[in-house]
Amino acid sequence: MPSIGFCSALPSLFVRTTPATINTHCRHGEILALEGKSIPANADHSPIQKVFTAVLMIVKPLTGVLKLILVGILSLAFVLFETMGLLFKPIAPLHKLYHRFISAIFIRAILVLLGFFWIKNETVTLRRGRSGAGSRAQVPSRRATPSGELIVSNWSSYIDILYLAFRYDPVFTQMYSTTLTVRQITLWEALRQAGSYPELSPPEGVKTFSLLDFVKDMHKSGSGPVVIFPEGTTTNNRAILKFVPIFKGWSVPETSIEIRIMALKYDYQKFAPTFTVGLDNSYRFGHLFRTCAQFYNTLSVKTLTQDESPSNAHFSAIEGLSSTPSGAAIGVVEPVEEDSLGSVMINLMGRMTRFRKLGLNVKDKADFLDYFILRNNGISSSTAKKAASVGQKSLPATQGSSRSKRH
């Protein structure tokens, strides 16, 4: 069975206590239906392993319930303190400082309850001449991230949103692949979009902006750094989807703004903190509960040094498109004339993570979700798309297949 980005993530989203046949649907140039082989249940041979497994089956659900309750309490407290912070709104610097402080405390506490006690954060270099291995870790800079800096990151889970909110208190954006524009969204909207049915076009009446103009506006207003997920949807954190050409027309290097390239990576075995399918609240609640039930989860974050950022005046596009000497960056995407900067950044991200770079894109993810919805009765495509656009003025629903409704 081929290992395809978001498709291979599905088994990690559901509890498998007995042998099961996994039906997946992938698309690579065309739509294919693939039948996976039965996966046998884990065999514990020693009595100690059996006892330990039995204890975990009792303890983990209880732990999950307790931690989930605490997450709910912290979330409500966070909303309460945010509402109180509106009193400082007339004094913009004080309000921003207050919001930054509250976000750091409550969101970090939620991450701890989700099992992320320690998050490894390092700055890396990809230049071969700086170390024998071709890259090296550095202690990340503690300087404040300036307003209007663009953070470009891969996207695998709502955990990514929580980490970025805790670390940078940024401006989150929603991207539309058909118009190549963005709009500002709240933290709660960003959390809800993780795993949801991707919106390819903006709803009627919603104002959107070009990404470059939006970043410059945020710099002028001092609103904070801007986050963009150029894949446009979540993956299973084992591959990088083809970027939406949101950087079309940008220069290489793009010196008018600061660009920070980040890569978030989860190390997991039996349970994946990644979240690829979140079509309704039952999926979100179930995955959140299982995340809380874990005793420990691992997240590592790599940030490319600013000396090698494509916003550096001395950046070389040829160097950015080159692969690693060890060939770790598998499937290097060829430069695309309409989005040369995007081609550079996806290759840099691939070298940082050592993930495969696929030809699949956000539209393929939407096709996959169409098939997933079809094979899992009970969730209609219209319901999934309404969930993806919560908080917005939705377009009138029409009868017919989800494929006919997508732009």
mmCIF file with all atom_site columns, C-alpha atoms in Angstrom, residues 4 56 58 61 79 117 129 153 158 165 179 213 218 220 253 256 259 287 322 333 339 369 371 389 395 403-404:
data_model
loop_
_atom_site.group_PDB
_atom_site.id
_atom_site.type_symbol
_atom_site.label_atom_id
_atom_site.label_alt_id
_atom_site.label_comp_id
_atom_site.label_asym_id
_atom_site.label_entity_id
_atom_site.label_seq_id
_atom_site.pdbx_PDB_ins_code
_atom_site.Cartn_x
_atom_site.Cartn_y
_atom_site.Cartn_z
_atom_site.occupancy
_atom_site.B_iso_or_equiv
_atom_site.pdbx_formal_charge
_atom_site.auth_seq_id
_atom_site.auth_comp_id
_atom_site.auth_asym_id
_atom_site.auth_atom_id
_atom_site.pdbx_PDB_model_num
ATOM 1  C CA . ILE A 1 4   ? 0.397   8.853  0.836  1.00 0.00 ? 4   ILE A CA 1
ATOM 2  C CA . LEU A 1 56  ? -3.254  1.106  30.783 1.00 0.00 ? 56  LEU A CA 1
ATOM 3  C CA . ILE A 1 58  ? -8.140  1.282  32.823 1.00 0.00 ? 58  ILE A CA 1
ATOM 4  C CA . PRO A 1 61  ? -9.484  6.591  29.929 1.00 0.00 ? 61  PRO A CA 1
ATOM 5  C CA . VAL A 1 79  ? -12.144 33.215 27.390 1.00 0.00 ? 79  VAL A CA 1
ATOM 6  C CA . PHE A 1 117 ? 5.553   18.934 28.786 1.00 0.00 ? 117 PHE A CA 1
ATOM 7  C CA . GLY A 1 129 ? 29.903  24.613 4.873  1.00 0.00 ? 129 GLY A CA 1
ATOM 8  C CA . SER A 1 153 ? 4.801   26.520 8.507  1.00 0.00 ? 153 SER A CA 1
ATOM 9  C CA . TYR A 1 158 ? -4.743  21.863 16.106 1.00 0.00 ? 158 TYR A CA 1
ATOM 10 C CA . ALA A 1 165 ? -0.467  31.019 19.740 1.00 0.00 ? 165 ALA A CA 1
ATOM 11 C CA . THR A 1 179 ? -8.573  33.497 -5.406 1.00 0.00 ? 179 THR A CA 1
ATOM 12 C CA . ASP A 1 213 ? -0.579  43.498 1.301  1.00 0.00 ? 213 ASP A CA 1
ATOM 13 C CA . MET A 1 218 ? -0.266  44.025 10.002 1.00 0.00 ? 218 MET A CA 1
ATOM 14 C CA . LYS A 1 220 ? 1.835   49.034 10.087 1.00 0.00 ? 220 LYS A CA 1
ATOM 15 C CA . PRO A 1 253 ? 14.448  37.036 -2.439 1.00 0.00 ? 253 PRO A CA 1
ATOM 16 C CA . SER A 1 256 ? 10.004  43.881 1.583  1.00 0.00 ? 256 SER A CA 1
ATOM 17 C CA . ILE A 1 259 ? 9.913   35.593 6.365  1.00 0.00 ? 259 ILE A CA 1
ATOM 18 C CA . HIS A 1 287 ? -9.266  12.979 19.068 1.00 0.00 ? 287 HIS A CA 1
ATOM 19 C CA . SER A 1 322 ? 19.088  22.380 -4.088 1.00 0.00 ? 322 SER A CA 1
ATOM 20 C CA . VAL A 1 333 ? 9.503   19.685 -6.373 1.00 0.00 ? 333 VAL A CA 1
ATOM 21 C CA . ASP A 1 339 ? 5.255   30.708 -7.709 1.00 0.00 ? 339 ASP A CA 1
ATOM 22 C CA . LEU A 1 369 ? -12.723 13.805 2.170  1.00 0.00 ? 369 LEU A CA 1
ATOM 23 C CA . TYR A 1 371 ? -14.686 9.726  -0.597 1.00 0.00 ? 371 TYR A CA 1
ATOM 24 C CA . SER A 1 389 ? -17.112 27.828 7.415  1.00 0.00 ? 389 SER A CA 1
ATOM 25 C CA . LEU A 1 395 ? -23.654 30.209 0.925  1.00 0.00 ? 395 LEU A CA 1
ATOM 26 C CA . ARG A 1 403 ? -18.139 17.615 -5.817 1.00 0.00 ? 403 ARG A CA 1
ATOM 27 C CA . SER A 1 404 ? -20.637 19.813 -7.659 1.00 0.00 ? 404 SER A CA 1
#
